mmCIF file of C-alpha atoms in Angstrom:
data_model
loop_
_atom_site.group_PDB
_atom_site.id
_atom_site.type_symbol
_atom_site.label_atom_id
_atom_site.label_comp_id
_atom_site.label_asym_id
_atom_site.label_seq_id
_atom_site.Cartn_x
_atom_site.Cartn_y
_atom_site.Cartn_z
ATOM 1 C CA MET M 6 4.319 23.479 -60.939
ATOM 2 C CA ALA M 7 4.278 20.499 -63.286
ATOM 3 C CA PHE M 8 6.735 20.643 -66.194
ATOM 4 C CA ASP M 9 4.947 21.775 -69.372
ATOM 5 C CA PHE M 10 6.662 21.039 -72.689
ATOM 6 C CA LYS M 11 4.709 23.801 -74.459
ATOM 7 C CA LYS M 12 6.063 26.419 -72.050
ATOM 8 C CA GLU M 13 9.578 25.024 -71.606
ATOM 9 C CA TYR M 14 10.160 24.449 -75.345
ATOM 10 C CA LYS M 15 8.243 27.342 -76.874
ATOM 11 C CA GLU M 16 10.461 27.359 -79.958
ATOM 12 C CA PHE M 17 9.025 23.956 -80.945
ATOM 13 C CA TYR M 18 5.427 24.269 -79.702
ATOM 14 C CA MET M 19 4.578 27.960 -80.018
ATOM 15 C CA PRO M 20 5.898 29.321 -83.331
ATOM 16 C CA LYS M 21 4.551 32.555 -84.762
ATOM 17 C CA ASN M 22 2.108 32.612 -87.668
ATOM 18 C CA LYS M 23 4.965 33.263 -90.069
ATOM 19 C CA PRO M 24 7.564 30.699 -91.221
ATOM 20 C CA GLU M 25 10.708 30.112 -89.189
ATOM 21 C CA ILE M 26 13.591 27.660 -89.408
ATOM 22 C CA VAL M 27 14.443 25.422 -86.441
ATOM 23 C CA THR M 28 16.668 22.446 -85.729
ATOM 24 C CA VAL M 29 14.590 19.867 -83.877
ATOM 25 C CA PRO M 30 16.537 17.500 -81.587
ATOM 26 C CA VAL M 31 15.887 13.804 -81.077
ATOM 27 C CA ALA M 32 12.778 12.987 -79.020
ATOM 28 C CA ASN M 33 10.937 9.862 -77.860
ATOM 29 C CA TYR M 34 7.216 9.318 -78.335
ATOM 30 C CA ILE M 35 4.353 6.952 -77.731
ATOM 31 C CA ALA M 36 3.291 6.121 -81.278
ATOM 32 C CA VAL M 37 0.513 4.272 -83.093
ATOM 33 C CA ARG M 38 0.711 3.758 -86.866
ATOM 34 C CA GLY M 39 -2.207 3.478 -89.217
ATOM 35 C CA LYS M 40 -3.859 4.594 -92.413
ATOM 36 C CA GLY M 41 -7.180 5.986 -93.553
ATOM 37 C CA ASN M 42 -9.389 8.999 -93.006
ATOM 38 C CA PRO M 43 -8.823 10.516 -89.535
ATOM 39 C CA ASN M 44 -12.406 11.822 -89.490
ATOM 40 C CA GLU M 45 -14.025 8.390 -89.747
ATOM 41 C CA ASP M 46 -16.250 7.776 -86.719
ATOM 42 C CA GLY M 47 -14.850 4.892 -84.725
ATOM 43 C CA GLY M 48 -12.081 4.464 -87.304
ATOM 44 C CA ALA M 49 -8.458 3.471 -86.883
ATOM 45 C CA TYR M 50 -7.274 7.008 -86.144
ATOM 46 C CA GLN M 51 -9.755 7.586 -83.336
ATOM 47 C CA LYS M 52 -8.899 4.214 -81.817
ATOM 48 C CA ALA M 53 -5.216 5.114 -82.002
ATOM 49 C CA ILE M 54 -5.854 8.331 -80.070
ATOM 50 C CA SER M 55 -7.550 6.344 -77.286
ATOM 51 C CA VAL M 56 -4.499 4.085 -76.998
ATOM 52 C CA LEU M 57 -2.070 7.011 -76.967
ATOM 53 C CA TYR M 58 -3.845 8.817 -74.155
ATOM 54 C CA ALA M 59 -4.345 5.636 -72.123
ATOM 55 C CA VAL M 60 -0.591 4.965 -72.136
ATOM 56 C CA ALA M 61 0.329 8.648 -71.708
ATOM 57 C CA TYR M 62 -1.774 9.110 -68.580
ATOM 58 C CA THR M 63 -0.632 5.793 -67.131
ATOM 59 C CA LEU M 64 2.941 7.088 -67.328
ATOM 60 C CA LYS M 65 2.003 10.524 -66.007
ATOM 61 C CA MET M 66 0.329 9.000 -62.939
ATOM 62 C CA SER M 67 2.941 6.274 -62.408
ATOM 63 C CA TYR M 68 4.282 8.002 -59.278
ATOM 64 C CA LYS M 69 1.057 6.980 -57.525
ATOM 65 C CA THR M 70 1.735 3.293 -58.232
ATOM 66 C CA ASP M 71 4.343 0.754 -57.172
ATOM 67 C CA HIS M 72 6.209 1.331 -60.438
ATOM 68 C CA LYS M 73 8.826 3.985 -59.707
ATOM 69 C CA ILE M 74 10.496 5.652 -62.690
ATOM 70 C CA GLU M 75 14.059 6.824 -62.122
ATOM 71 C CA GLY M 76 14.377 10.601 -62.478
ATOM 72 C CA PHE M 77 10.589 11.085 -62.573
ATOM 73 C CA PHE M 78 9.096 14.549 -62.093
ATOM 74 C CA GLU M 79 5.495 15.642 -62.520
ATOM 75 C CA TYR M 80 4.618 16.934 -65.978
ATOM 76 C CA VAL M 81 1.722 17.946 -68.195
ATOM 77 C CA VAL M 82 0.946 15.374 -70.905
ATOM 78 C CA PRO M 83 2.222 16.996 -74.130
ATOM 79 C CA PRO M 84 -0.138 17.716 -77.018
ATOM 80 C CA LEU M 85 -1.152 15.197 -79.641
ATOM 81 C CA GLU M 86 1.026 15.205 -82.771
ATOM 82 C CA GLY M 87 0.992 13.430 -86.102
ATOM 83 C CA PHE M 88 3.332 12.534 -88.949
ATOM 84 C CA TRP M 89 1.470 12.218 -92.267
ATOM 85 C CA TRP M 90 2.136 11.009 -95.801
ATOM 86 C CA GLN M 91 0.480 9.494 -98.868
ATOM 87 C CA GLU M 92 1.886 7.030 -101.386
ATOM 88 C CA ASN M 93 3.156 8.655 -104.592
ATOM 89 C CA VAL M 94 2.105 12.155 -103.448
ATOM 90 C CA SER M 95 4.525 15.049 -103.079
ATOM 91 C CA GLY M 96 3.469 16.872 -99.912
ATOM 92 C CA ILE M 97 -0.125 16.300 -98.771
ATOM 93 C CA ASP M 98 -3.328 15.982 -100.801
ATOM 94 C CA TYR M 99 -5.972 17.212 -98.355
ATOM 95 C CA SER M 100 -8.803 16.333 -100.755
ATOM 96 C CA ASN M 101 -8.143 12.592 -100.471
ATOM 97 C CA LYS M 102 -8.029 11.776 -96.759
ATOM 98 C CA ASP M 103 -8.783 8.077 -97.312
ATOM 99 C CA THR M 104 -5.220 7.619 -98.635
ATOM 100 C CA PHE M 105 -3.506 9.068 -95.554
ATOM 101 C CA HIS M 106 -0.818 7.095 -93.758
ATOM 102 C CA TRP M 107 -0.041 8.399 -90.281
ATOM 103 C CA ILE M 108 2.023 7.939 -87.174
ATOM 104 C CA SER M 109 0.066 9.491 -84.336
ATOM 105 C CA VAL M 110 2.270 10.381 -81.349
ATOM 106 C CA ILE M 111 2.514 11.948 -77.895
ATOM 107 C CA ARG M 112 5.937 13.033 -76.714
ATOM 108 C CA LEU M 113 7.594 11.288 -73.779
ATOM 109 C CA PRO M 114 9.793 12.917 -71.140
ATOM 110 C CA ASP M 115 13.414 11.859 -71.526
ATOM 111 C CA PHE M 116 13.413 9.982 -68.204
ATOM 112 C CA ILE M 117 10.947 7.380 -69.506
ATOM 113 C CA SER M 118 12.793 4.267 -70.671
ATOM 114 C CA LYS M 119 11.604 1.420 -72.885
ATOM 115 C CA PRO M 120 10.939 -0.824 -69.813
ATOM 116 C CA ASP M 121 8.833 1.976 -68.269
ATOM 117 C CA PHE M 122 6.951 2.272 -71.544
ATOM 118 C CA ASP M 123 6.325 -1.485 -71.695
ATOM 119 C CA TRP M 124 4.993 -1.392 -68.124
ATOM 120 C CA ALA M 125 2.605 1.441 -69.038
ATOM 121 C CA VAL M 126 1.266 -0.379 -72.121
ATOM 122 C CA GLU M 127 0.537 -3.489 -70.069
ATOM 123 C CA THR M 128 -0.951 -1.521 -67.164
ATOM 124 C CA ALA M 129 -3.133 0.674 -69.389
ATOM 125 C CA ALA M 130 -4.490 -2.396 -71.189
ATOM 126 C CA LYS M 131 -5.518 -3.996 -67.883
ATOM 127 C CA LYS M 132 -6.990 -0.870 -66.288
ATOM 128 C CA LYS M 133 -8.799 0.465 -69.349
ATOM 129 C CA LYS M 134 -9.697 -2.960 -70.766
ATOM 130 C CA LEU M 135 -8.255 -1.643 -74.024
ATOM 131 C CA ASP M 136 -5.963 -3.369 -76.511
ATOM 132 C CA CYS M 137 -2.838 -1.209 -76.378
ATOM 133 C CA SER M 138 -0.586 -3.594 -78.307
ATOM 134 C CA SER M 139 -0.401 -1.136 -81.226
ATOM 135 C CA ALA M 140 1.548 1.372 -79.098
ATOM 136 C CA GLU M 141 5.264 1.551 -79.793
ATOM 137 C CA PHE M 142 8.254 3.372 -78.315
ATOM 138 C CA PHE M 143 9.192 5.665 -81.197
ATOM 139 C CA THR M 144 12.272 7.856 -81.601
ATOM 140 C CA MET M 145 12.509 10.663 -84.167
ATOM 141 C CA GLU M 146 15.223 13.214 -84.930
ATOM 142 C CA GLU M 147 13.681 15.749 -87.284
ATOM 143 C CA GLY M 148 16.716 17.959 -87.694
ATOM 144 C CA LEU M 149 16.489 21.039 -89.926
ATOM 145 C CA CYS M 150 12.857 22.102 -90.459
ATOM 146 C CA VAL M 151 10.602 25.005 -91.314
ATOM 147 C CA GLN M 152 7.523 25.507 -89.145
ATOM 148 C CA ILE M 153 4.601 27.871 -88.701
ATOM 149 C CA MET M 154 1.480 28.275 -86.552
ATOM 150 C CA HIS M 155 -1.620 27.539 -88.639
ATOM 151 C CA ILE M 156 -4.840 29.123 -87.369
ATOM 152 C CA GLY M 157 -8.017 27.559 -88.709
ATOM 153 C CA ALA M 158 -9.454 24.332 -90.057
ATOM 154 C CA PHE M 159 -7.195 21.550 -91.293
ATOM 155 C CA ASP M 160 -8.635 21.836 -94.808
ATOM 156 C CA ASN M 161 -7.210 25.375 -95.010
ATOM 157 C CA GLU M 162 -3.649 24.222 -94.308
ATOM 158 C CA PRO M 163 -2.545 24.410 -97.992
ATOM 159 C CA GLU M 164 -2.634 28.222 -97.803
ATOM 160 C CA THR M 165 -0.300 28.147 -94.805
ATOM 161 C CA VAL M 166 1.971 25.546 -96.395
ATOM 162 C CA ALA M 167 2.231 27.863 -99.439
ATOM 163 C CA LEU M 168 3.612 30.584 -97.138
ATOM 164 C CA MET M 169 6.241 28.128 -95.904
ATOM 165 C CA ASP M 170 7.172 27.144 -99.459
ATOM 166 C CA SER M 171 7.551 30.781 -100.528
ATOM 167 C CA TYR M 172 9.729 31.497 -97.508
ATOM 168 C CA LEU M 173 11.982 28.547 -98.327
ATOM 169 C CA ALA M 174 12.386 29.620 -101.952
ATOM 170 C CA ALA M 175 13.281 33.174 -100.890
ATOM 171 C CA ASN M 176 15.884 31.979 -98.382
ATOM 172 C CA GLY M 177 17.719 29.281 -100.321
ATOM 173 C CA TYR M 178 16.008 26.178 -98.911
ATOM 174 C CA GLU M 179 13.678 23.508 -100.243
ATOM 175 C CA ASN M 180 11.411 20.868 -98.742
ATOM 176 C CA ASP M 181 13.032 17.518 -97.961
ATOM 177 C CA LEU M 182 9.972 15.324 -97.526
ATOM 178 C CA THR M 183 11.030 11.668 -97.809
ATOM 179 C CA ALA M 184 9.982 8.248 -96.546
ATOM 180 C CA THR M 185 11.567 9.086 -93.176
ATOM 181 C CA ARG M 186 11.236 12.891 -93.062
ATOM 182 C CA LEU M 187 7.526 13.599 -92.891
ATOM 183 C CA HIS M 188 4.868 16.312 -92.816
ATOM 184 C CA HIS M 189 4.390 16.955 -89.081
ATOM 185 C CA GLU M 190 1.489 18.535 -87.204
ATOM 186 C CA ILE M 191 1.135 19.416 -83.508
ATOM 187 C CA TYR M 192 -2.424 19.981 -82.284
ATOM 188 C CA LEU M 193 -2.708 22.720 -79.669
ATOM 189 C CA SER M 194 -6.517 23.060 -79.606
ATOM 190 C CA ASP M 195 -9.221 20.753 -78.310
ATOM 191 C CA ALA M 196 -11.302 20.285 -81.444
ATOM 192 C CA ARG M 197 -14.306 19.295 -79.302
ATOM 193 C CA ARG M 198 -14.375 22.662 -77.535
ATOM 194 C CA VAL M 199 -12.892 25.176 -79.982
ATOM 195 C CA ALA M 200 -14.442 26.383 -83.244
ATOM 196 C CA PRO M 201 -12.517 25.200 -86.340
ATOM 197 C CA GLU M 202 -11.616 28.752 -87.396
ATOM 198 C CA LYS M 203 -9.702 29.134 -84.100
ATOM 199 C CA TRP M 204 -7.818 25.818 -84.111
ATOM 200 C CA LYS M 205 -4.072 26.187 -83.573
ATOM 201 C CA THR M 206 -1.851 23.658 -85.335
ATOM 202 C CA VAL M 207 1.916 23.733 -85.679
ATOM 203 C CA ILE M 208 2.875 22.637 -89.213
ATOM 204 C CA ARG M 209 6.479 21.496 -89.649
ATOM 205 C CA HIS M 210 8.321 20.317 -92.767
ATOM 206 C CA PRO M 211 11.855 18.892 -93.043
ATOM 207 C CA ILE M 212 14.075 21.007 -95.272
ATOM 208 C CA LYS M 213 17.536 21.197 -96.829
ATOM 209 C CA ARG M 214 19.650 23.802 -98.594
ATOM 210 C CA ALA M 215 18.507 24.286 -102.184
#
């Protein structure tokens, strides 16, 4: 059985649909940064997703190539994730998607080093005939956070975020969204195959004691 992050780390990928507090350890990602509306056809966000998956699957299938990664074991490519923010906005303004800044990411297994990553970027670019130069090896330690499973369309997230905010206020915490601690989403549904009202998205916010 291939290692599956969602199953092995359920506390970070499968929260309940009520707020809970977690401490998220350091993790490495493939990342592409950008800005603008993620729904724009052929836009920067959609191009970023293509780059992420090209590099992710090159690494996943590396054991079938001459590039041998030390400590490699077979694994399921983790779900797509995103860190989001807007200039001069506290939290997220879902009504103005054109002003989004984002770091779109896919988690990397710990055994993948920066040289392995660089090999995958170069290999993916050649095989897919795709400019993968925007991909970066990105490390994030989120630390203390509140998270929840949001069921439904992205535009309905404010209702779920309000539940998180109420939970924090009742338990002596507050949001700690900063330039480096960001609104985080993990996408567990294939939006092409699942109806929006059934989409599952983990929403995670950095927090601190009030």
